[in-house]
Every structure is written in C-alpha cells, then in structure tokens.
Amino acid sequence: MLFAAPKIPRVAAARVERALIELDRAVGQSKLVLDETARRVYAEDDSQSEACMPDVVVVAESKDDVAAVLRIAEAHEVPVTPRAGGSGRTGGAVPVAGGIVLATHALNQVVEIDRENLTAVVQPGVVLGTFHSLVEGENLFYAPDPNSAELCMIGGNVAENAGGPRAFKYGSTRDHVLGLEAVFMGGRTMRVGKRTVKGVTGYDVTALLVGSEGTLGVFTEITLRLFPKPSQVATLLALYTDVRAAGASVSRLIAAGLVPRCIEMMDAATLGAVRAAGNAIDERAGAMLLIEVDGEDAEAQLERLGNALGDAQGTLDLVVAQDSAQRARLWAARKSLSYATRKMATHKIAEDVVVPRSRIGALLEKTEAIGAREKVRHLTYGHAGDGNLHVNFLWDTPDEEPRVARAVESLMRETVALGGTLSGEHGVGLAKAPYLEFEQSADLIALQKDVKRVFDPKGLLNPGKIFPTGHKGC
Ligand SMILES: Cc1cc2nc3c(=O)[nH]c(=O)nc-3n(C[C@H](O)[C@H](O)[C@H](O)COP(=O)(O)OP(=O)(O)OC[C@H]3O[C@@H](n4cnc5c(N)ncnc54)[C@H](O)[C@@H]3O)c2cc1C
C-alpha cells in the first residue's frame, strides 16, 4: 500500500460497545452492519490508501438516522466517517480511526425537479449517472461529470467538489450547489444556502461545506442548479505527433476565444493503453485531444475550432464525430481510461494536479524528469483545458513503492513551484495530507483547523483527513 494510514489511535472498544447499544435502539438492528466480511467493503476506497476496518457500518435511511448517529457518536466520542459511492481517490472514506462508517447510499431519492426554476433537490446517495439520465430525459442538464459517474454519488461529489471534463465550460460541483441540508456532530441539523440562483446573504457557508471532504458535516439533502439541455453537441478528435504540440493547440484555441465544454488530453503512453483496449488510433499519433462543444451554434463552433487548430505544427489529423454513436464510442474510450491504464501494471496511482494552462508543457517535462530519476513508469491524461492533469505512476512490486512515493512527492513540489495546486478535483483526504504544507502557509492551515473545531470540537468527524496528522510515507 503506497499510503500508510496516519498513526491515529483506534477508538477504544468500550466506547464503541456503549455507542452500539444506543445505535441499536435509535436506528434499529437492521441498519447496523457488524459482520466482518460485510464491513470489509467499507474499509477502503479507490485510492492507494491502507485499508482500515470500521467497527460498525450504519446504513442511514433518513436524516433522522444521520442525526442519531452523529448525536450518539459525539456522546460516546466515537469517530464517524461518512461514505457515499466509495470511488474517492484520496482515501476520504477510509475510517482511519475505526469507529462508525456512516453509509449514505440508501438516501437515494430525487426529491424534486423544478422545471420552472431550473433546480433539483436530491438526497446524497443518488448515483450521478442515474441523475444525468433522469434530468436529460426531461430535456434538462446537470453539468458536473466526473468520469466515475456510474459509481459515485452526489453526496460524495459535493464533499469532494468533484470536477470532470465539462468543468472547463461549466465549473466544478460547487458552481452547481445552491444549498444544502447538513447534520453536524451532536446531531444538529441545519439548512444552508438558498434555492435561488442569486443570493449573497451572510457568509457563504454552502461554499465552505462543498469540498469539506466529510470533515465538517454530513449532507442529507442537496439543492442543485440545472440548465436546459444543450440542443446540439459536437465532438472533435485531434491527433498530434507529441504532447507539446497538443498542449500548444490547447493554448491556441483558448487564445482564439473558443470555450468548448471539454478539452481532454492523452499522452503517448495513454494512447498505447487505449489502443491495447481495442481502439484503432493512428499509430503515428503521440498525443490526442478530445474536444467537445455544445449549444445551438455547435456546428459554427466546430468550424472555428478547425480554423484555430488547422495546420499547426505537429497536427496529424482532425476528425469530427459523425453521429451520436461515434461520439459515444469516443467518450467510452475516454471514460474507460482509468481502467484501461490500470491493466498496464499491478498498481497505479492517479494524481490530479493543476498548473496554469501555460505551464502544462513544463509540468510534462518535470514529470518526464521525475520518472527518469526515480525509474518509475508514468502516463498523463486529463482535463487540459483547466490545466488539470492526471499524472499516473505505475508499479508492480512492493520494492518499487519507495521510488513511487518519492516520485509523487516530487510531483507535488514541482506542481506548486509552477504556480499550481495539489488537487483539482480528488481532494486532499489521506493521500495528499502530508503535502498540504507545500502549498499552504502554516497560518492558513491553522485557520482551517480553527474552522474545523467550530464544527467538530472533539475532532470526531472523519479524523485524519486533509490536515497532516502523524502521517508516515511508505
Ligand atoms: C474511474 C474513476 C474516475 C474518476 N474520475 C473523476 C473525475 O473525472 N473527476 C472527479 O472529480 N473525480 C473523479 N474520480 C474520483 C471520485 O469518483 C470522486 O471524488 C467522487 O466525487 C467521489 O464520490 P463517492 O460517492 O464515491 O464518494 P466517497 O468516495 O464515498 O466519499 C468521498 C468523500 O465524501 C465524503 N462524503 C460522502 N458522503 C458524504 C455526505 N453525505 N456528507 C458529507 N460527506 C460525505 C466522504 O467522507 C469522503 O471524504 C474518479 C474515480 C474513479 C474510480
């Protein structure tokens, strides 16, 4: 395991025992998961973080269940880790101190879709892909689209402020959350935010809770902003000799004033994995951009794209998807990248660093140098329009792990040195907590810890996340 759990003591068994008696009374036996095999599923997420067993999993079916868990946990000082789909990439849902995992997947109702005001109210366990299909069936559109849409849930997206390819035009999850109902430690339930698109009353507590990684409160209802479904969508594939030429094209089309909804980039090693997965891609190509535009003028935008990208140096081919089936095939290849590239080695870690777009080329050069120095295989793909790249390191055997850990640390340092940030969408969780101080001052970290204490004075809600606490590299 690349990231050992932080050295946080597990909660004492006697406290758990006392909490269990009350939980049994408050939520009922049927919602408690105690069986060891069943609990094991909740010990890890989709990161390279060490698994940690919870003492009990509570499958909440109502906000009263959530409130009861947080009341009992506070009274008996038992840690609680909220969980949605478990697809997180930074160990956010891993219960490092044991205690209770508060599973929210059964809170899965779409409470309301308000066509007139273009809003929706959902519970946190709604699977994102299901929600996309539902609103699109009504000719509406919910923009955030992490590539894990069939696995992740909206509560997890809100907690991580998830992004995805369409964030380039539409922003990340935070830009689409109008308000929340949240339960805090002790069981206090509150509504924050608004139902209107505009509103500036008081501090923006909604914005603070979005991206709080399950450390401040547990969401039980989320009010989202919708858009009318774009009438046209068009997709263009651009093939390049190498990533530098592809990166230069990204800058060129943005400078031309074009705002595609997605600009996704894949490097040569990634294209190798895409080909190995059965997709025929010109063998000369050493990089690819997948660009998508939407709106009534999608055709006109495509033409402008073609003119902007045109015959620039290193361009091999520009191919427009002819129909929705071809579009779907292109996106299926993009969305399966994570799993396709996983086949290239026994282990893989996907970082999600962001640099100013103008520094993408520099980041790729630094990554090359890090890979060569540490002798670690790597590949890069991601949301190039945002400067948000998934640098993946690959390895097979445990003896390689110290080199991979050094490569990750170097990547974090180089990203910050280039004016970037450690995470564009996966959050800090366990995996990036040791590097937080590379980017943020001691004062800023202390301020955030003060905020955490206001919400959770005993430090029981999702301990060990975001802030460096007794972390140990592998
Ligand atoms: C194949 C693959 C592709 C991915 N692609 C993307 C991508 O394109 N963009 C992107 O942003 N991410 C991506 N991810 C990462 C991941 O899917 C997102 O971080 C997602 O938002 C996590 O949602 P989840 O429901 O799985 O949450 P979980 O992993 O269950 O939890 C994530 C965090 O949310 C907290 N949490 C869960 N529910 C609640 C709640 N009700 N209240 C408060 N806190 C809560 C947890 O404590 C944890 O800290 C990808 C992951 C995979 C496996």
XYZ file of C-alpha atoms and ligand atoms in Angstrom:
527
model
C 0.000 0.000 0.000
C 1.525 3.311 -1.058
C -0.011 5.412 1.700
C 0.111 4.005 5.219
C -2.753 5.153 7.411
C -1.832 8.061 9.701
C -0.872 6.999 13.191
C -4.159 7.886 14.819
C -5.146 5.627 17.704
C -8.210 3.446 17.076
C -11.212 4.230 19.218
C -11.421 2.171 22.419
C -13.660 -0.904 22.142
C -15.600 0.043 25.291
C -16.772 3.314 23.705
C -17.908 1.508 20.579
C -19.794 -1.028 22.714
C -21.665 1.742 24.533
C -22.466 3.532 21.268
C -23.690 0.278 19.703
C -26.275 -0.227 22.434
C -27.726 3.225 21.735
C -27.457 2.898 17.961
C -29.401 -0.337 18.139
C -32.166 1.485 19.996
C -32.134 4.636 17.847
C -31.846 3.334 14.273
C -32.605 -0.376 14.680
C -30.505 -3.525 14.292
C -31.324 -3.927 10.589
C -29.337 -0.788 9.687
C -26.180 -1.871 11.540
C -23.553 -3.860 9.637
C -21.399 -5.836 12.069
C -20.431 -8.882 10.035
C -16.676 -8.764 9.308
C -16.869 -9.630 5.613
C -19.609 -7.076 5.026
C -17.672 -4.394 6.930
C -14.545 -5.036 4.860
C -16.180 -3.347 1.828
C -16.190 -0.102 3.816
C -12.523 -0.305 4.835
C -11.127 1.273 1.654
C -11.970 3.383 -1.379
C -10.475 3.677 -4.859
C -7.197 5.165 -3.638
C -3.875 3.554 -2.780
C -4.565 4.127 0.935
C -4.166 1.390 3.516
C -7.492 -0.293 4.394
C -8.842 0.355 7.919
C -11.755 -1.646 9.282
C -14.714 0.223 10.779
C -16.165 -1.234 13.978
C -19.679 -0.811 12.620
C -21.349 0.496 9.480
C -24.664 2.297 9.842
C -26.719 2.339 6.646
C -28.761 5.528 7.090
C -32.224 5.557 5.565
C -33.345 9.003 6.758
C -31.941 12.261 8.030
C -33.126 11.207 11.492
C -30.798 8.189 11.224
C -27.907 10.504 10.319
C -28.743 12.821 13.226
C -28.979 9.876 15.643
C -25.558 8.574 14.562
C -23.895 11.966 14.999
C -25.601 12.518 18.372
C -24.567 9.114 19.736
C -21.066 9.315 18.268
C -20.472 12.683 19.927
C -21.846 11.499 23.275
C -19.564 8.423 23.319
C -16.635 10.028 21.494
C -16.639 7.545 18.631
C -15.225 8.684 15.257
C -17.561 8.762 12.246
C -16.572 8.553 8.584
C -19.280 9.473 6.050
C -19.347 7.442 2.857
C -21.205 7.573 -0.448
C -20.086 5.540 -3.515
C -16.556 4.768 -2.248
C -14.963 5.831 -5.567
C -12.805 8.507 -3.907
C -9.186 8.708 -4.988
C -7.587 10.111 -1.823
C -8.807 7.842 0.989
C -11.546 10.269 2.113
C -13.985 7.489 3.039
C -11.369 5.298 4.778
C -12.143 5.103 8.529
C -8.590 5.528 9.811
C -9.580 5.578 13.497
C -12.140 2.771 13.192
C -15.485 3.577 14.774
C -18.552 4.177 12.613
C -18.832 4.363 8.843
C -21.977 6.322 8.071
C -23.124 4.913 4.720
C -25.442 7.271 2.814
C -26.142 5.160 -0.307
C -29.696 4.333 0.811
C -30.572 8.036 0.915
C -31.088 7.866 -2.824
C -34.232 9.810 -3.684
C -34.553 12.613 -6.198
C -36.890 14.721 -4.079
C -37.851 17.313 -6.683
C -37.102 18.574 -10.160
C -38.351 22.146 -10.564
C -38.523 22.812 -14.300
C -39.641 26.408 -13.922
C -36.792 27.460 -11.639
C -34.262 25.011 -13.099
C -33.361 23.422 -9.769
C -33.384 19.916 -8.320
C -33.365 18.639 -4.749
C -31.640 15.294 -4.237
C -30.534 13.059 -1.409
C -26.781 12.375 -1.174
C -26.938 8.707 -2.246
C -28.271 9.421 -5.750
C -25.837 7.906 -8.273
C -24.613 10.698 -10.538
C -25.118 8.773 -13.809
C -28.712 7.970 -12.837
C -29.339 11.649 -12.150
C -27.828 12.671 -15.510
C -30.173 10.260 -17.336
C -33.173 11.419 -15.348
C -32.733 15.143 -15.967
C -31.707 14.677 -19.600
C -34.915 12.673 -20.077
C -36.701 15.903 -19.145
C -34.588 17.960 -21.562
C -32.594 19.418 -18.685
C -28.885 19.273 -17.958
C -26.723 18.833 -14.852
C -23.204 19.732 -15.897
C -20.703 18.155 -13.415
C -19.495 14.882 -14.934
C -16.688 13.083 -13.121
C -15.697 10.047 -15.173
C -16.853 7.834 -12.307
C -20.496 8.886 -12.901
C -21.816 5.321 -12.718
C -20.082 4.688 -9.362
C -20.053 7.959 -7.473
C -22.944 9.622 -5.664
C -23.906 13.259 -5.478
C -23.101 13.471 -1.737
C -19.548 12.297 -2.491
C -19.307 14.769 -5.402
C -20.350 17.638 -3.146
C -17.935 16.561 -0.403
C -15.040 16.440 -2.904
C -16.198 19.371 -5.073
C -15.847 16.937 -7.973
C -14.953 18.136 -11.440
C -14.782 16.257 -14.715
C -14.341 17.047 -18.425
C -17.188 19.579 -18.627
C -15.749 21.686 -15.777
C -13.841 23.707 -18.385
C -17.035 25.440 -19.507
C -19.429 24.825 -16.630
C -17.246 24.779 -13.498
C -16.989 22.161 -10.746
C -19.704 20.818 -8.442
C -19.515 23.893 -6.157
C -20.755 26.067 -9.025
C -23.945 23.982 -9.177
C -24.840 23.635 -5.485
C -27.294 26.296 -4.330
C -27.987 24.958 -0.864
C -27.640 22.017 1.485
C -29.265 20.374 4.428
C -26.480 19.133 6.678
C -26.232 17.391 10.024
C -23.362 18.301 12.333
C -21.640 16.434 15.178
C -24.031 16.205 18.095
C -26.954 15.746 15.686
C -27.814 19.403 14.972
C -29.481 19.712 11.549
C -29.375 22.911 9.508
C -30.250 24.257 6.092
C -27.618 26.440 4.474
C -27.623 28.362 1.225
C -30.632 29.130 -0.920
C -32.964 27.889 -3.616
C -32.422 30.888 -5.862
C -29.656 31.250 -8.406
C -28.587 34.613 -6.943
C -28.208 35.348 -3.224
C -25.461 36.826 -1.034
C -26.989 36.796 2.435
C -24.410 36.129 5.152
C -21.232 34.101 4.834
C -21.242 31.541 2.036
C -21.448 28.500 4.318
C -22.572 26.343 1.378
C -19.310 27.051 -0.423
C -17.390 26.132 2.735
C -19.215 22.821 3.113
C -18.778 21.906 -0.563
C -15.333 20.334 -0.749
C -15.092 19.816 3.030
C -14.379 16.108 2.428
C -16.782 14.815 5.083
C -14.937 16.654 7.870
C -17.459 19.386 8.789
C -20.950 17.917 8.397
C -22.964 15.203 6.692
C -25.235 16.259 3.802
C -28.740 14.878 3.821
C -30.246 16.986 1.028
C -28.664 18.987 -1.786
C -30.262 21.709 -3.933
C -28.692 21.766 -7.379
C -28.773 24.133 -10.287
C -29.887 22.781 -13.679
C -29.651 24.128 -17.218
C -31.729 23.458 -20.311
C -30.166 20.549 -22.187
C -27.898 21.910 -24.954
C -29.669 21.388 -28.270
C -26.515 20.331 -30.125
C -23.264 18.692 -29.117
C -20.316 18.073 -31.437
C -17.081 16.230 -30.749
C -13.724 16.610 -32.435
C -10.687 14.382 -32.164
C -7.300 15.974 -32.848
C -4.204 13.819 -33.252
C -0.677 15.149 -32.712
C 2.857 13.919 -33.041
C 3.520 14.636 -29.351
C 2.099 16.229 -26.197
C 3.914 19.500 -26.693
C 2.111 20.062 -29.992
C -1.186 19.097 -28.317
C -0.507 21.477 -25.402
C 0.278 24.317 -27.821
C -3.075 23.694 -29.551
C -4.927 23.993 -26.242
C -3.383 27.421 -25.698
C -4.132 28.417 -29.287
C -7.823 27.615 -29.187
C -8.312 29.334 -25.836
C -6.476 32.393 -27.140
C -8.890 32.364 -30.101
C -11.734 32.925 -27.625
C -13.261 29.462 -28.015
C -14.954 27.886 -24.989
C -15.504 24.183 -25.712
C -17.213 22.315 -22.902
C -14.326 19.820 -22.731
C -10.696 19.742 -23.771
C -9.261 16.375 -22.777
C -5.669 15.388 -23.476
C -3.956 11.978 -23.650
C -0.214 11.385 -23.963
C 1.588 8.660 -25.933
C 1.624 6.070 -23.126
C -2.093 6.624 -22.530
C -2.826 6.202 -26.236
C -0.938 2.877 -26.026
C -3.410 1.721 -23.376
C -6.359 2.967 -25.449
C -5.093 1.006 -28.476
C -4.488 -2.087 -26.324
C -8.124 -1.819 -25.209
C -9.149 -2.324 -28.867
C -9.495 1.252 -30.153
C -7.921 1.861 -33.561
C -5.899 5.073 -33.334
C -3.413 6.248 -35.948
C -0.081 4.664 -34.965
C 1.773 7.912 -35.741
C -0.110 9.769 -33.007
C 1.836 10.555 -29.832
C -0.942 12.651 -28.277
C -4.640 13.279 -28.708
C -7.137 15.978 -27.790
C -10.815 15.196 -27.391
C -12.705 18.462 -27.737
C -16.437 18.913 -27.352
C -18.633 21.937 -27.997
C -22.310 22.422 -27.220
C -25.129 24.901 -27.836
C -27.281 25.964 -30.749
C -24.184 27.071 -32.662
C -22.191 23.869 -32.145
C -21.611 23.479 -35.899
C -20.279 27.031 -36.175
C -18.051 26.469 -33.144
C -16.660 23.329 -34.790
C -15.724 25.326 -37.844
C -13.948 27.947 -35.717
C -12.170 25.131 -33.870
C -10.990 23.677 -37.162
C -9.660 27.098 -38.200
C -7.913 27.658 -34.859
C -6.286 24.222 -34.781
C -5.839 23.951 -38.542
C -2.444 23.023 -39.842
C -0.401 23.963 -36.767
C 2.923 22.233 -36.368
C 2.644 18.660 -35.109
C -1.031 18.248 -36.106
C -1.645 14.879 -37.780
C -5.398 14.797 -38.182
C -8.671 16.410 -37.108
C -11.671 14.069 -37.104
C -15.246 15.160 -36.371
C -17.520 12.512 -34.853
C -20.165 11.859 -37.483
C -23.039 10.792 -35.278
C -24.030 10.157 -31.690
C -22.835 6.520 -31.867
C -19.334 7.645 -32.857
C -19.395 10.296 -30.115
C -20.418 7.677 -27.603
C -17.537 5.415 -28.709
C -15.009 8.228 -28.315
C -16.252 9.055 -24.839
C -16.436 5.395 -23.837
C -12.714 5.184 -24.659
C -12.046 8.328 -22.570
C -14.156 7.182 -19.648
C -12.560 3.722 -19.582
C -9.038 5.219 -19.469
C -8.682 4.762 -15.748
C -9.330 1.031 -16.038
C -7.517 0.605 -19.385
C -4.342 2.144 -17.963
C -4.693 0.061 -14.791
C -4.022 -3.027 -16.933
C -0.525 -1.727 -17.661
C 0.752 -2.568 -14.166
C -0.287 -4.214 -10.915
C -0.620 -0.832 -9.192
C -1.378 2.671 -10.336
C -1.858 5.983 -8.605
C -3.717 8.779 -10.407
C -2.736 12.263 -9.246
C -4.878 15.246 -10.216
C -2.553 18.207 -10.041
C -3.373 21.546 -11.692
C -0.998 24.065 -13.220
C -1.711 27.310 -15.059
C -2.524 26.209 -18.632
C 0.567 27.967 -19.945
C 2.701 25.655 -17.753
C 1.269 22.324 -18.992
C 4.329 21.745 -21.183
C 6.622 22.493 -18.223
C 4.697 20.074 -15.989
C 5.023 17.309 -18.588
C 8.779 17.939 -18.806
C 9.098 17.812 -15.000
C 7.118 14.562 -14.942
C 9.461 13.047 -17.533
C 12.444 14.048 -15.427
C 10.905 12.659 -12.216
C 10.028 9.360 -13.925
C 13.558 9.038 -15.316
C 15.218 9.926 -11.997
C 13.112 7.545 -9.904
C 12.840 4.911 -12.655
C 9.058 4.894 -12.354
C 6.717 4.378 -15.325
C 4.165 7.127 -15.817
C 1.475 8.371 -18.160
C -0.609 11.520 -18.263
C -4.094 12.368 -19.409
C -6.804 14.687 -18.221
C -8.652 17.923 -18.358
C -6.096 20.007 -20.244
C -8.463 22.961 -20.678
C -8.322 23.510 -16.912
C -4.621 22.664 -16.620
C -5.833 19.712 -14.504
C -3.801 16.653 -15.457
C -3.947 13.104 -14.153
C -0.315 12.137 -13.826
C -0.346 8.380 -13.199
C 2.563 6.435 -11.744
C 2.637 2.669 -12.340
C 4.415 -0.113 -10.476
C 4.289 -3.865 -9.952
C 6.114 -4.876 -6.792
C 6.313 -3.545 -3.218
C 10.056 -2.841 -3.534
C 9.192 -0.123 -6.100
C 6.935 1.736 -3.662
C 9.593 3.972 -2.045
C 10.551 5.233 -5.525
C 6.890 5.819 -6.424
C 6.337 7.684 -3.145
C 9.359 9.902 -3.924
C 8.006 10.486 -7.445
C 4.622 11.567 -6.023
C 6.279 13.922 -3.548
C 8.464 15.442 -6.282
C 5.405 15.923 -8.491
C 3.663 17.809 -5.675
C 6.684 20.072 -5.135
C 7.112 20.772 -8.866
C 3.394 21.498 -9.273
C 3.477 24.109 -6.535
C 6.719 25.565 -7.922
C 4.942 26.001 -11.285
C 2.210 28.042 -9.586
C -0.210 25.126 -9.423
C -2.246 23.303 -6.810
C -2.083 19.761 -5.404
C -5.624 18.736 -6.316
C -8.065 19.883 -8.962
C -10.880 17.510 -8.059
C -9.940 14.478 -5.947
C -9.412 16.410 -2.712
C -6.680 16.041 -0.100
C -8.025 13.154 2.006
C -5.284 10.952 3.404
C -3.170 10.739 0.299
C -2.239 14.411 -0.057
C -2.356 15.499 3.579
C 1.427 15.121 4.004
C 1.956 17.631 1.156
C -0.560 20.294 2.206
C 2.181 22.468 3.671
C 3.975 22.553 0.299
C 1.134 24.738 -0.950
C -0.423 26.422 2.070
C 1.128 28.559 4.790
C 1.151 27.402 8.431
C -1.237 30.299 9.203
C -3.735 29.189 6.567
C -3.638 25.588 7.769
C -4.138 26.796 11.367
C -7.126 28.944 10.281
C -8.760 25.942 8.623
C -8.169 23.811 11.724
C -9.914 26.547 13.750
C -12.892 26.321 11.378
C -12.917 22.542 11.791
C -13.014 22.952 15.613
C -16.094 25.189 15.384
C -17.993 22.456 13.547
C -16.471 19.468 15.334
C -14.754 20.430 18.619
C -13.830 16.856 19.533
C -12.373 16.052 16.097
C -14.589 13.026 15.606
C -15.904 13.616 12.076
C -13.645 11.940 9.510
C -10.413 12.269 11.510
C -7.024 12.075 9.809
C -8.160 13.792 6.592
C -6.899 16.965 4.915
C -4.535 18.077 7.705
C -1.203 16.308 8.258
C -1.567 14.263 11.456
C 1.005 11.580 12.174
C 1.206 10.592 8.503
C 4.054 8.372 7.543
C 5.255 7.804 3.992
C 5.697 4.208 2.924
C -12.709 5.584 -12.572
C -12.752 6.834 -11.768
C -12.827 8.052 -12.427
C -12.895 9.238 -11.691
N -12.995 10.420 -12.376
C -13.153 11.568 -11.682
C -13.319 12.811 -12.374
O -13.332 12.880 -13.599
N -13.486 13.922 -11.612
C -13.505 13.881 -10.239
O -13.702 14.920 -9.609
N -13.320 12.726 -9.570
C -13.159 11.575 -10.240
N -12.993 10.395 -9.562
C -12.926 10.394 -8.084
C -14.284 10.158 -7.358
O -15.197 9.461 -8.169
C -14.886 11.483 -6.884
O -14.063 12.059 -5.883
C -16.307 11.368 -6.327
O -16.810 12.668 -6.092
C -16.408 10.553 -5.032
O -17.772 10.264 -4.830
P -18.218 8.988 -3.982
O -19.701 8.995 -3.976
O -17.596 7.761 -4.499
O -17.670 9.385 -2.553
P -16.851 8.549 -1.455
O -15.583 8.024 -2.037
O -17.741 7.585 -0.786
O -16.523 9.711 -0.421
C -15.750 10.818 -0.809
C -15.710 11.825 0.346
O -17.011 12.337 0.568
C -17.377 12.216 1.944
N -18.835 12.023 1.944
C -19.529 11.042 1.324
N -20.851 11.218 1.507
C -21.000 12.342 2.261
C -22.125 13.060 2.788
N -23.395 12.657 2.595
N -21.890 14.163 3.542
C -20.633 14.616 3.758
N -19.535 13.971 3.275
C -19.717 12.861 2.536
C -16.558 11.050 2.451
O -16.346 11.115 3.848
C -15.261 11.224 1.676
O -14.425 12.137 2.346
C -12.884 9.198 -10.266
C -12.801 7.953 -9.604
C -12.741 6.791 -10.341
C -12.685 5.484 -9.603
